[in-house]
Short mmCIF file of N, CA and C and ligand atoms in Angstrom, two decimals:
data_model
loop_
_atom_site.label_atom_id
_atom_site.label_comp_id
_atom_site.label_asym_id
_atom_site.label_seq_id
_atom_site.Cartn_x
_atom_site.Cartn_y
_atom_site.Cartn_z
N MET A 1 -23.22 -22.75 9.93
CA MET A 1 -21.89 -22.90 10.54
C MET A 1 -21.54 -21.66 11.32
N SER A 2 -21.09 -21.84 12.53
CA SER A 2 -20.85 -20.70 13.35
C SER A 2 -19.59 -19.95 13.00
N ASP A 3 -18.68 -20.62 12.26
CA ASP A 3 -17.42 -19.97 11.99
C ASP A 3 -17.38 -19.30 10.61
N THR A 4 -18.53 -19.16 10.01
CA THR A 4 -18.57 -18.49 8.70
C THR A 4 -19.24 -17.15 8.85
N PRO A 5 -18.95 -16.25 7.96
CA PRO A 5 -19.54 -14.92 8.10
C PRO A 5 -21.06 -15.01 7.91
N THR A 6 -21.75 -14.25 8.73
CA THR A 6 -23.22 -14.23 8.63
C THR A 6 -23.60 -13.26 7.52
N ARG A 7 -24.86 -13.26 7.19
CA ARG A 7 -25.37 -12.41 6.09
C ARG A 7 -25.16 -10.95 6.53
N ARG A 8 -24.42 -10.28 5.83
CA ARG A 8 -24.19 -8.87 6.20
C ARG A 8 -23.71 -8.09 5.02
N THR A 9 -23.72 -6.86 5.11
CA THR A 9 -23.31 -6.02 4.02
C THR A 9 -22.21 -5.09 4.50
N ILE A 10 -21.17 -4.96 3.74
CA ILE A 10 -20.16 -3.98 4.06
C ILE A 10 -20.65 -2.65 3.50
N LEU A 11 -20.85 -1.69 4.34
CA LEU A 11 -21.27 -0.39 3.83
C LEU A 11 -20.06 0.48 3.64
N ALA A 12 -20.14 1.27 2.63
CA ALA A 12 -19.00 2.14 2.36
C ALA A 12 -18.78 3.08 3.55
N GLY A 13 -17.65 3.00 4.14
CA GLY A 13 -17.40 3.75 5.35
C GLY A 13 -16.48 4.91 5.17
N THR A 14 -15.97 5.09 4.00
CA THR A 14 -14.97 6.11 3.81
C THR A 14 -15.35 7.19 2.84
N PHE A 15 -16.65 7.42 2.69
CA PHE A 15 -17.09 8.48 1.83
C PHE A 15 -16.53 9.83 2.32
N ALA A 16 -16.47 9.95 3.63
CA ALA A 16 -15.97 11.20 4.19
C ALA A 16 -14.56 11.45 3.76
N ALA A 17 -13.75 10.41 3.86
CA ALA A 17 -12.34 10.54 3.46
C ALA A 17 -12.25 10.88 1.97
N THR A 18 -13.15 10.25 1.18
CA THR A 18 -13.13 10.47 -0.25
C THR A 18 -13.43 11.94 -0.56
N SER A 19 -14.44 12.50 0.17
CA SER A 19 -14.76 13.90 -0.16
C SER A 19 -13.65 14.83 0.34
N LEU A 20 -12.96 14.45 1.40
CA LEU A 20 -11.86 15.25 1.86
C LEU A 20 -10.76 15.41 0.80
N LEU A 21 -10.66 14.36 0.00
CA LEU A 21 -9.71 14.40 -1.11
C LEU A 21 -10.21 15.17 -2.30
N GLY A 22 -11.48 15.59 -2.21
CA GLY A 22 -12.07 16.38 -3.27
C GLY A 22 -12.41 15.51 -4.48
N LEU A 23 -12.60 14.26 -4.26
CA LEU A 23 -12.87 13.37 -5.40
C LEU A 23 -14.35 13.34 -5.67
N ASP A 24 -14.67 13.70 -6.87
CA ASP A 24 -16.07 13.67 -7.26
C ASP A 24 -16.45 12.33 -7.80
N ARG A 25 -16.30 11.31 -7.02
CA ARG A 25 -16.58 10.00 -7.50
C ARG A 25 -17.36 9.24 -6.44
N SER A 26 -18.37 8.55 -6.83
CA SER A 26 -19.10 7.79 -5.85
C SER A 26 -18.84 6.31 -6.08
N PHE A 27 -18.74 5.58 -4.99
CA PHE A 27 -18.55 4.16 -5.12
C PHE A 27 -19.85 3.45 -4.83
N ALA A 28 -20.07 2.40 -5.53
CA ALA A 28 -21.20 1.58 -5.17
C ALA A 28 -20.94 0.91 -3.84
N GLN A 29 -21.98 0.63 -3.11
CA GLN A 29 -21.82 -0.15 -1.92
C GLN A 29 -21.85 -1.63 -2.31
N VAL A 30 -20.75 -2.25 -2.18
CA VAL A 30 -20.68 -3.62 -2.65
C VAL A 30 -21.16 -4.55 -1.55
N PRO A 31 -22.25 -5.25 -1.79
CA PRO A 31 -22.70 -6.17 -0.74
C PRO A 31 -21.76 -7.38 -0.71
N ILE A 32 -21.23 -7.65 0.45
CA ILE A 32 -20.26 -8.76 0.51
C ILE A 32 -21.01 -10.07 0.71
N GLY A 33 -22.27 -9.99 1.10
CA GLY A 33 -23.14 -11.17 1.06
C GLY A 33 -22.94 -12.15 2.17
N ALA A 34 -23.52 -13.28 1.98
CA ALA A 34 -23.57 -14.28 3.02
C ALA A 34 -22.29 -15.12 3.02
N THR A 35 -22.39 -16.19 3.70
CA THR A 35 -21.27 -17.17 3.74
C THR A 35 -20.67 -17.36 2.35
N PRO A 36 -19.33 -17.27 2.26
CA PRO A 36 -18.72 -17.47 0.96
C PRO A 36 -19.06 -18.86 0.41
N GLU A 37 -19.02 -18.91 -0.91
CA GLU A 37 -19.27 -20.21 -1.55
C GLU A 37 -18.07 -21.08 -1.40
N CYS A 38 -18.20 -22.10 -0.62
CA CYS A 38 -17.02 -22.87 -0.24
C CYS A 38 -17.13 -24.31 -0.66
N HIS A 39 -17.90 -24.54 -1.73
CA HIS A 39 -18.01 -25.92 -2.20
C HIS A 39 -16.66 -26.42 -2.67
N ASP A 40 -15.81 -25.46 -2.98
CA ASP A 40 -14.47 -25.82 -3.46
C ASP A 40 -13.42 -25.64 -2.33
N ALA A 41 -13.87 -25.96 -1.12
CA ALA A 41 -13.10 -25.57 0.05
C ALA A 41 -11.64 -26.08 -0.01
N ASP A 42 -11.43 -27.20 -0.68
CA ASP A 42 -10.06 -27.73 -0.68
C ASP A 42 -9.19 -27.04 -1.67
N ALA A 43 -9.77 -26.28 -2.59
CA ALA A 43 -8.97 -25.68 -3.65
C ALA A 43 -8.37 -24.35 -3.20
N MET A 44 -7.08 -24.34 -3.02
CA MET A 44 -6.40 -23.09 -2.66
C MET A 44 -6.44 -22.15 -3.87
N THR A 45 -6.43 -20.87 -3.61
CA THR A 45 -6.29 -19.92 -4.70
C THR A 45 -4.99 -20.22 -5.45
N PRO A 46 -5.04 -20.35 -6.77
CA PRO A 46 -3.81 -20.71 -7.48
C PRO A 46 -2.74 -19.62 -7.39
N ARG A 47 -1.48 -20.06 -7.32
CA ARG A 47 -0.36 -19.14 -7.28
C ARG A 47 -0.04 -18.70 -8.69
N GLU A 48 0.45 -17.49 -8.81
CA GLU A 48 0.94 -16.98 -10.12
C GLU A 48 2.25 -16.24 -9.92
N THR A 49 2.94 -15.99 -10.98
CA THR A 49 4.20 -15.29 -10.90
C THR A 49 4.03 -13.88 -10.34
N GLU A 50 5.04 -13.43 -9.62
CA GLU A 50 4.98 -12.09 -9.05
C GLU A 50 5.15 -11.02 -10.09
N GLY A 51 5.84 -11.34 -11.18
CA GLY A 51 6.13 -10.32 -12.21
C GLY A 51 7.24 -9.39 -11.75
N PRO A 52 7.62 -8.47 -12.62
CA PRO A 52 8.81 -7.67 -12.35
C PRO A 52 8.54 -6.42 -11.54
N PHE A 53 7.27 -6.08 -11.16
CA PHE A 53 7.01 -4.75 -10.61
C PHE A 53 6.62 -4.72 -9.15
N PHE A 54 6.79 -5.83 -8.44
CA PHE A 54 6.49 -5.81 -6.97
C PHE A 54 7.56 -4.98 -6.26
N LYS A 55 7.06 -4.19 -5.27
CA LYS A 55 7.96 -3.44 -4.41
C LYS A 55 7.59 -3.72 -2.98
N PRO A 56 8.53 -4.15 -2.12
CA PRO A 56 8.18 -4.36 -0.73
C PRO A 56 7.92 -3.00 -0.02
N ALA A 57 7.34 -3.14 1.17
CA ALA A 57 7.14 -1.98 2.05
C ALA A 57 6.15 -0.96 1.44
N SER A 58 5.08 -1.47 0.85
CA SER A 58 4.03 -0.53 0.38
C SER A 58 3.33 0.09 1.58
N PRO A 59 2.73 1.25 1.41
CA PRO A 59 1.99 1.87 2.50
C PRO A 59 0.79 1.02 2.92
N GLN A 60 0.43 1.11 4.20
CA GLN A 60 -0.77 0.43 4.67
C GLN A 60 -1.98 1.33 4.35
N ARG A 61 -2.85 0.87 3.48
CA ARG A 61 -4.04 1.63 3.11
C ARG A 61 -5.00 0.78 2.29
N THR A 62 -6.26 1.12 2.34
CA THR A 62 -7.25 0.40 1.56
C THR A 62 -7.74 1.24 0.40
N GLU A 63 -7.27 2.48 0.36
CA GLU A 63 -7.70 3.42 -0.70
C GLU A 63 -6.48 3.78 -1.56
N LEU A 64 -6.47 3.31 -2.80
CA LEU A 64 -5.33 3.60 -3.67
C LEU A 64 -5.67 4.75 -4.64
N LEU A 65 -6.98 5.06 -4.75
CA LEU A 65 -7.41 6.13 -5.63
C LEU A 65 -6.95 7.46 -5.07
N GLU A 66 -6.31 8.23 -5.88
CA GLU A 66 -5.83 9.56 -5.49
C GLU A 66 -6.50 10.63 -6.31
N ALA A 67 -6.55 11.83 -5.76
CA ALA A 67 -7.19 12.94 -6.46
C ALA A 67 -6.55 13.12 -7.83
N GLY A 68 -7.36 13.30 -8.84
CA GLY A 68 -6.84 13.54 -10.16
C GLY A 68 -6.42 12.31 -10.94
N MET A 69 -6.56 11.18 -10.33
CA MET A 69 -6.10 9.93 -10.97
C MET A 69 -7.09 9.54 -12.06
N ALA A 70 -6.54 9.23 -13.26
CA ALA A 70 -7.44 8.77 -14.35
C ALA A 70 -7.84 7.32 -14.17
N GLY A 71 -8.95 6.99 -14.78
CA GLY A 71 -9.37 5.59 -14.76
C GLY A 71 -10.70 5.38 -14.05
N GLN A 72 -11.31 4.27 -14.36
CA GLN A 72 -12.61 3.97 -13.76
C GLN A 72 -12.46 3.52 -12.30
N PRO A 73 -13.12 4.14 -11.37
CA PRO A 73 -13.02 3.70 -9.94
C PRO A 73 -13.56 2.28 -9.84
N MET A 74 -12.94 1.60 -8.89
CA MET A 74 -13.28 0.20 -8.67
C MET A 74 -13.21 -0.10 -7.21
N GLU A 75 -14.10 -0.93 -6.76
CA GLU A 75 -14.05 -1.39 -5.37
C GLU A 75 -14.05 -2.89 -5.36
N LEU A 76 -13.03 -3.46 -4.76
CA LEU A 76 -12.87 -4.93 -4.68
C LEU A 76 -13.06 -5.33 -3.23
N VAL A 77 -13.94 -6.29 -3.00
CA VAL A 77 -14.18 -6.79 -1.65
C VAL A 77 -14.14 -8.32 -1.64
N GLY A 78 -13.98 -8.88 -0.49
CA GLY A 78 -14.04 -10.34 -0.35
C GLY A 78 -13.54 -10.80 0.99
N PHE A 79 -13.35 -12.11 1.11
CA PHE A 79 -12.86 -12.73 2.30
C PHE A 79 -11.52 -13.38 2.03
N VAL A 80 -10.78 -13.52 3.12
CA VAL A 80 -9.63 -14.43 3.13
C VAL A 80 -10.05 -15.62 3.96
N LEU A 81 -9.97 -16.80 3.35
CA LEU A 81 -10.53 -18.01 3.97
C LEU A 81 -9.47 -19.11 4.04
N SER A 82 -9.62 -19.97 5.01
CA SER A 82 -8.79 -21.21 5.04
C SER A 82 -9.42 -22.23 4.08
N ARG A 83 -8.74 -23.33 3.90
CA ARG A 83 -9.24 -24.40 3.04
C ARG A 83 -10.53 -24.99 3.59
N HIS A 84 -10.80 -24.75 4.84
CA HIS A 84 -12.03 -25.26 5.43
C HIS A 84 -13.07 -24.17 5.59
N CYS A 85 -12.89 -23.13 4.81
CA CYS A 85 -13.85 -22.05 4.75
C CYS A 85 -13.89 -21.20 6.00
N LYS A 86 -12.92 -21.27 6.81
CA LYS A 86 -12.89 -20.42 8.02
C LYS A 86 -12.32 -19.08 7.65
N PRO A 87 -13.05 -18.00 7.96
CA PRO A 87 -12.53 -16.67 7.65
C PRO A 87 -11.27 -16.39 8.49
N LEU A 88 -10.29 -15.82 7.83
CA LEU A 88 -9.01 -15.59 8.48
C LEU A 88 -8.81 -14.08 8.73
N GLY A 89 -9.01 -13.67 9.96
CA GLY A 89 -8.79 -12.29 10.33
C GLY A 89 -7.29 -12.02 10.43
N GLY A 90 -6.93 -10.76 10.24
CA GLY A 90 -5.52 -10.36 10.38
C GLY A 90 -4.59 -10.88 9.29
N ALA A 91 -5.19 -11.32 8.18
CA ALA A 91 -4.35 -11.77 7.04
C ALA A 91 -3.83 -10.55 6.30
N LEU A 92 -2.61 -10.63 5.86
CA LEU A 92 -2.00 -9.52 5.07
C LEU A 92 -2.41 -9.63 3.60
N LEU A 93 -2.81 -8.54 3.01
CA LEU A 93 -3.05 -8.49 1.59
C LEU A 93 -2.28 -7.30 1.04
N ASP A 94 -1.40 -7.55 0.09
CA ASP A 94 -0.59 -6.49 -0.50
C ASP A 94 -0.88 -6.44 -1.98
N PHE A 95 -1.51 -5.33 -2.40
CA PHE A 95 -1.94 -5.16 -3.77
C PHE A 95 -1.05 -4.21 -4.58
N TRP A 96 -0.82 -4.51 -5.83
CA TRP A 96 -0.19 -3.58 -6.70
C TRP A 96 -0.66 -3.78 -8.12
N HIS A 97 -0.81 -2.71 -8.87
CA HIS A 97 -1.27 -2.83 -10.25
C HIS A 97 -0.90 -1.59 -11.07
N ALA A 98 -1.11 -1.75 -12.39
CA ALA A 98 -0.77 -0.68 -13.34
C ALA A 98 -1.82 0.40 -13.27
N ASP A 99 -1.49 1.58 -13.77
CA ASP A 99 -2.45 2.67 -13.90
C ASP A 99 -3.34 2.41 -15.12
N ASP A 100 -4.21 3.36 -15.44
CA ASP A 100 -5.16 3.10 -16.53
C ASP A 100 -4.52 3.05 -17.90
N LYS A 101 -3.22 3.46 -17.95
CA LYS A 101 -2.51 3.37 -19.22
C LYS A 101 -1.64 2.10 -19.30
N GLY A 102 -1.66 1.32 -18.21
CA GLY A 102 -0.86 0.09 -18.18
C GLY A 102 0.53 0.26 -17.65
N ASP A 103 0.80 1.42 -17.02
CA ASP A 103 2.16 1.68 -16.47
C ASP A 103 2.18 1.48 -14.94
N TYR A 104 3.24 0.92 -14.45
CA TYR A 104 3.48 0.77 -13.04
C TYR A 104 4.28 1.96 -12.51
N ASP A 105 4.02 2.31 -11.26
CA ASP A 105 4.86 3.32 -10.59
C ASP A 105 6.10 2.60 -10.05
N LYS A 106 7.24 2.84 -10.71
CA LYS A 106 8.43 2.14 -10.32
C LYS A 106 9.26 2.93 -9.32
N SER A 107 8.97 4.20 -9.23
CA SER A 107 9.77 5.05 -8.31
C SER A 107 9.04 5.25 -6.98
N GLY A 108 7.75 5.25 -6.97
CA GLY A 108 7.01 5.48 -5.74
C GLY A 108 6.01 4.37 -5.45
N PHE A 109 4.93 4.71 -4.75
CA PHE A 109 3.96 3.67 -4.32
C PHE A 109 2.58 3.96 -4.81
N ARG A 110 2.47 4.66 -5.95
CA ARG A 110 1.19 4.89 -6.53
C ARG A 110 0.54 3.55 -6.93
N LEU A 111 -0.69 3.33 -6.56
CA LEU A 111 -1.44 2.11 -6.82
C LEU A 111 -0.77 0.87 -6.24
N ARG A 112 -0.23 1.12 -5.03
CA ARG A 112 0.35 0.04 -4.26
C ARG A 112 -0.09 0.25 -2.82
N GLY A 113 -0.46 -0.81 -2.15
CA GLY A 113 -0.85 -0.73 -0.74
C GLY A 113 -1.12 -2.06 -0.12
N HIS A 114 -0.84 -2.13 1.18
CA HIS A 114 -1.19 -3.37 1.89
C HIS A 114 -2.20 -3.08 2.98
N GLN A 115 -2.89 -4.10 3.41
CA GLN A 115 -3.90 -4.01 4.42
C GLN A 115 -4.04 -5.37 5.09
N PHE A 116 -4.85 -5.41 6.19
CA PHE A 116 -5.08 -6.67 6.88
C PHE A 116 -6.58 -6.93 6.89
N SER A 117 -6.96 -8.18 6.71
CA SER A 117 -8.37 -8.54 6.76
C SER A 117 -8.89 -8.26 8.19
N ASP A 118 -10.19 -7.93 8.29
CA ASP A 118 -10.77 -7.67 9.57
C ASP A 118 -11.02 -8.95 10.36
N ALA A 119 -11.62 -8.83 11.53
CA ALA A 119 -11.77 -10.02 12.39
C ALA A 119 -12.64 -11.08 11.72
N ASP A 120 -13.50 -10.67 10.76
CA ASP A 120 -14.35 -11.64 10.03
C ASP A 120 -13.70 -12.07 8.73
N GLY A 121 -12.45 -11.73 8.53
CA GLY A 121 -11.76 -12.19 7.33
C GLY A 121 -12.02 -11.33 6.08
N ARG A 122 -12.71 -10.21 6.25
CA ARG A 122 -13.07 -9.38 5.10
C ARG A 122 -11.98 -8.38 4.76
N TYR A 123 -11.87 -8.09 3.47
CA TYR A 123 -10.98 -7.02 3.00
C TYR A 123 -11.75 -6.13 2.04
N ARG A 124 -11.23 -4.95 1.79
CA ARG A 124 -11.89 -4.02 0.88
C ARG A 124 -10.79 -3.14 0.29
N LEU A 125 -10.81 -2.99 -1.03
CA LEU A 125 -9.82 -2.17 -1.71
C LEU A 125 -10.54 -1.21 -2.65
N ARG A 126 -10.20 0.07 -2.55
CA ARG A 126 -10.74 1.03 -3.49
C ARG A 126 -9.58 1.51 -4.36
N THR A 127 -9.81 1.43 -5.66
CA THR A 127 -8.75 1.77 -6.56
C THR A 127 -9.36 2.13 -7.91
N ILE A 128 -8.58 2.02 -8.96
CA ILE A 128 -9.09 2.19 -10.32
C ILE A 128 -8.86 0.92 -11.11
N VAL A 129 -9.58 0.77 -12.17
CA VAL A 129 -9.39 -0.38 -13.08
C VAL A 129 -8.08 -0.22 -13.81
N PRO A 130 -7.16 -1.15 -13.65
CA PRO A 130 -5.86 -1.00 -14.34
C PRO A 130 -5.98 -1.18 -15.83
N GLY A 131 -5.05 -0.59 -16.55
CA GLY A 131 -4.97 -0.78 -18.02
C GLY A 131 -4.24 -2.04 -18.32
N ALA A 132 -4.55 -2.63 -19.48
CA ALA A 132 -3.80 -3.78 -19.94
C ALA A 132 -2.48 -3.23 -20.51
N TYR A 133 -1.42 -4.05 -20.56
CA TYR A 133 -0.19 -3.61 -21.21
C TYR A 133 0.33 -4.72 -22.09
N GLU A 134 1.38 -4.40 -22.81
CA GLU A 134 1.95 -5.28 -23.83
C GLU A 134 2.05 -6.74 -23.33
N GLY A 135 1.39 -7.61 -24.03
CA GLY A 135 1.48 -9.02 -23.72
C GLY A 135 0.64 -9.51 -22.55
N ARG A 136 -0.05 -8.60 -21.89
CA ARG A 136 -0.85 -9.00 -20.71
C ARG A 136 -2.29 -8.52 -20.81
N THR A 137 -3.19 -9.33 -20.31
CA THR A 137 -4.56 -8.85 -20.15
C THR A 137 -4.63 -8.04 -18.86
N ARG A 138 -5.76 -7.44 -18.64
CA ARG A 138 -5.97 -6.59 -17.44
C ARG A 138 -5.85 -7.45 -16.16
N HIS A 139 -5.10 -6.99 -15.19
CA HIS A 139 -4.92 -7.83 -13.98
C HIS A 139 -4.49 -6.98 -12.78
N ILE A 140 -4.71 -7.55 -11.62
CA ILE A 140 -4.25 -6.96 -10.35
C ILE A 140 -3.36 -7.93 -9.67
N HIS A 141 -2.19 -7.49 -9.20
CA HIS A 141 -1.26 -8.38 -8.49
C HIS A 141 -1.61 -8.33 -7.01
N VAL A 142 -1.42 -9.42 -6.32
CA VAL A 142 -1.63 -9.44 -4.88
C VAL A 142 -0.80 -10.54 -4.22
N LYS A 143 -0.37 -10.25 -2.98
CA LYS A 143 0.20 -11.25 -2.09
C LYS A 143 -0.70 -11.38 -0.90
N VAL A 144 -1.04 -12.60 -0.54
CA VAL A 144 -1.96 -12.81 0.59
C VAL A 144 -1.22 -13.77 1.57
N GLN A 145 -1.28 -13.43 2.84
CA GLN A 145 -0.61 -14.28 3.83
C GLN A 145 -1.42 -14.29 5.12
N ALA A 146 -1.90 -15.47 5.48
CA ALA A 146 -2.54 -15.61 6.80
C ALA A 146 -1.48 -15.44 7.87
N LYS A 147 -1.93 -15.04 9.07
CA LYS A 147 -1.00 -14.88 10.18
C LYS A 147 -0.21 -16.19 10.36
N GLY A 148 1.08 -16.09 10.26
CA GLY A 148 1.91 -17.28 10.41
C GLY A 148 1.93 -18.24 9.23
N GLY A 149 1.24 -17.88 8.18
CA GLY A 149 1.14 -18.78 7.01
C GLY A 149 2.13 -18.38 5.94
N ARG A 150 2.07 -19.16 4.86
CA ARG A 150 2.97 -18.91 3.75
C ARG A 150 2.41 -17.81 2.85
N VAL A 151 3.26 -17.06 2.21
CA VAL A 151 2.79 -15.98 1.30
C VAL A 151 2.26 -16.66 0.02
N LEU A 152 1.06 -16.29 -0.39
CA LEU A 152 0.51 -16.70 -1.68
C LEU A 152 0.58 -15.47 -2.62
N THR A 153 1.33 -15.61 -3.68
CA THR A 153 1.43 -14.57 -4.67
C THR A 153 0.57 -14.93 -5.85
N THR A 154 -0.29 -14.04 -6.27
CA THR A 154 -1.14 -14.37 -7.41
C THR A 154 -1.59 -13.13 -8.14
N GLN A 155 -2.51 -13.29 -9.08
CA GLN A 155 -3.04 -12.18 -9.88
C GLN A 155 -4.54 -12.37 -10.08
N LEU A 156 -5.27 -11.30 -10.11
CA LEU A 156 -6.70 -11.36 -10.33
C LEU A 156 -7.06 -10.84 -11.72
N TYR A 157 -8.08 -11.41 -12.30
CA TYR A 157 -8.44 -11.08 -13.68
C TYR A 157 -9.89 -10.56 -13.75
N PHE A 158 -10.17 -9.85 -14.86
CA PHE A 158 -11.44 -9.22 -15.12
C PHE A 158 -12.24 -10.07 -16.14
N PRO A 159 -13.52 -10.34 -15.86
CA PRO A 159 -14.29 -11.11 -16.83
C PRO A 159 -14.53 -10.28 -18.09
N GLY A 160 -14.76 -10.95 -19.18
CA GLY A 160 -15.14 -10.32 -20.44
C GLY A 160 -14.03 -9.60 -21.18
N GLU A 161 -12.79 -9.83 -20.79
CA GLU A 161 -11.67 -9.19 -21.49
C GLU A 161 -11.24 -10.08 -22.66
N LEU A 162 -11.14 -9.49 -23.86
CA LEU A 162 -10.71 -10.25 -25.03
C LEU A 162 -9.33 -10.84 -24.84
N LYS A 163 -8.46 -10.05 -24.20
CA LYS A 163 -7.05 -10.51 -24.05
C LYS A 163 -6.92 -11.67 -23.02
N ASN A 164 -7.98 -11.97 -22.26
CA ASN A 164 -7.90 -13.14 -21.39
C ASN A 164 -7.57 -14.37 -22.20
N ARG A 165 -8.05 -14.44 -23.42
CA ARG A 165 -7.88 -15.64 -24.25
C ARG A 165 -6.44 -15.81 -24.70
N SER A 166 -5.71 -14.70 -24.85
CA SER A 166 -4.36 -14.78 -25.40
C SER A 166 -3.27 -14.66 -24.37
N ASP A 167 -3.64 -14.39 -23.11
CA ASP A 167 -2.63 -14.22 -22.06
C ASP A 167 -2.39 -15.59 -21.40
N GLY A 168 -1.17 -16.07 -21.57
CA GLY A 168 -0.83 -17.40 -21.06
C GLY A 168 -0.93 -17.55 -19.55
N LEU A 169 -0.89 -16.42 -18.83
CA LEU A 169 -0.98 -16.49 -17.37
C LEU A 169 -2.44 -16.51 -16.89
N PHE A 170 -3.34 -16.13 -17.78
CA PHE A 170 -4.77 -16.06 -17.33
C PHE A 170 -5.28 -17.40 -16.83
N ARG A 171 -6.01 -17.34 -15.71
CA ARG A 171 -6.66 -18.56 -15.20
C ARG A 171 -8.07 -18.19 -14.78
N ARG A 172 -8.99 -19.00 -15.23
CA ARG A 172 -10.38 -18.78 -14.94
C ARG A 172 -10.66 -18.71 -13.41
N GLU A 173 -9.92 -19.53 -12.66
CA GLU A 173 -10.14 -19.55 -11.20
C GLU A 173 -9.79 -18.24 -10.52
N LEU A 174 -9.07 -17.39 -11.24
CA LEU A 174 -8.65 -16.12 -10.68
C LEU A 174 -9.47 -14.94 -11.20
N LEU A 175 -10.61 -15.26 -11.80
CA LEU A 175 -11.55 -14.19 -12.29
C LEU A 175 -12.28 -13.61 -11.09
N MET A 176 -12.28 -12.29 -11.01
CA MET A 176 -13.19 -11.61 -10.07
C MET A 176 -14.59 -11.69 -10.59
N ARG A 177 -15.57 -11.54 -9.71
CA ARG A 177 -16.92 -11.33 -10.16
C ARG A 177 -17.14 -9.84 -10.16
N THR A 178 -17.62 -9.30 -11.23
CA THR A 178 -17.73 -7.86 -11.32
C THR A 178 -19.14 -7.42 -11.76
N ALA A 179 -19.48 -6.24 -11.41
CA ALA A 179 -20.76 -5.61 -11.82
C ALA A 179 -20.51 -4.12 -11.93
N ASP A 180 -21.16 -3.50 -12.90
CA ASP A 180 -21.05 -2.04 -13.00
C ASP A 180 -22.09 -1.41 -12.11
N ALA A 181 -21.67 -0.39 -11.38
CA ALA A 181 -22.59 0.29 -10.50
C ALA A 181 -22.26 1.76 -10.44
N SER A 182 -23.13 2.54 -10.97
CA SER A 182 -23.00 4.03 -11.04
C SER A 182 -21.58 4.48 -11.35
N GLY A 183 -21.06 3.99 -12.44
CA GLY A 183 -19.78 4.48 -12.90
C GLY A 183 -18.57 3.77 -12.31
N SER A 184 -18.76 3.12 -11.20
CA SER A 184 -17.65 2.40 -10.60
C SER A 184 -17.85 0.93 -10.81
N LEU A 185 -16.75 0.17 -10.77
CA LEU A 185 -16.86 -1.26 -10.95
C LEU A 185 -16.83 -1.93 -9.57
N ALA A 186 -17.83 -2.74 -9.32
CA ALA A 186 -17.95 -3.48 -8.08
C ALA A 186 -17.38 -4.87 -8.34
N ALA A 187 -16.34 -5.26 -7.62
CA ALA A 187 -15.69 -6.53 -7.88
C ALA A 187 -15.55 -7.30 -6.57
N ARG A 188 -15.51 -8.62 -6.70
CA ARG A 188 -15.43 -9.48 -5.53
C ARG A 188 -14.56 -10.68 -5.82
N PHE A 189 -13.76 -11.03 -4.79
CA PHE A 189 -12.95 -12.24 -4.91
C PHE A 189 -12.64 -12.74 -3.53
N ASN A 190 -12.81 -14.03 -3.31
CA ASN A 190 -12.44 -14.65 -2.02
C ASN A 190 -11.17 -15.45 -2.21
N PHE A 191 -10.22 -15.19 -1.33
CA PHE A 191 -8.95 -15.93 -1.36
C PHE A 191 -9.03 -17.13 -0.43
N VAL A 192 -8.49 -18.27 -0.91
CA VAL A 192 -8.39 -19.43 -0.03
C VAL A 192 -6.91 -19.71 0.12
N VAL A 193 -6.42 -19.60 1.36
CA VAL A 193 -4.95 -19.72 1.58
C VAL A 193 -4.73 -20.72 2.72
N GLU A 194 -3.49 -21.12 2.88
CA GLU A 194 -3.12 -21.93 4.02
C GLU A 194 -3.20 -21.11 5.28
N ALA A 195 -3.93 -21.63 6.24
CA ALA A 195 -4.03 -20.95 7.52
C ALA A 195 -2.66 -21.09 8.22
N GLY A 196 -2.31 -20.14 9.06
CA GLY A 196 -1.01 -20.19 9.72
C GLY A 196 -0.95 -21.26 10.82
FE1 FE B 1 1.45 -6.86 -14.06
#
């Protein structure tokens, strides 16, 4: 199909920026792979509650990891797709999550940031693995919106978490695929949203 991403790999392009911050952390290069698996093309990414900690007007950035920040580094990559598997460039993705102790930054924008998918519908987020907190399993909040489309608010989950079983919000369809790679967690998730 000509409108799907070809086999390619996203190479880490911001090592320079990382070293400027003096971070002694290396990220795995997460292969974003071939055409997304779209056998479920009609299934939109499920919506979930926004929760109490969303803040509008987050900074535009793909790197949430800051110097001195505790926690395991993590890189999340994927595509924003229409229900027909068409990659959606210019889609807004706004991420927010807890720190490694399970606390949200309520006064500032630590571990909060928005970005836009590239022309091929790809996005990439570098951050840390959030901590679980009272009553919740480990998760990342996100709002995704295709250009001119409706905002989809949802949450992403980590495989292999014991608390996934007891968290009433947990949904298997919102599990990221993850792999450990040299100390950092490589994660992947493709969003399927209404095209604008
Ligand atoms: Fe939360």
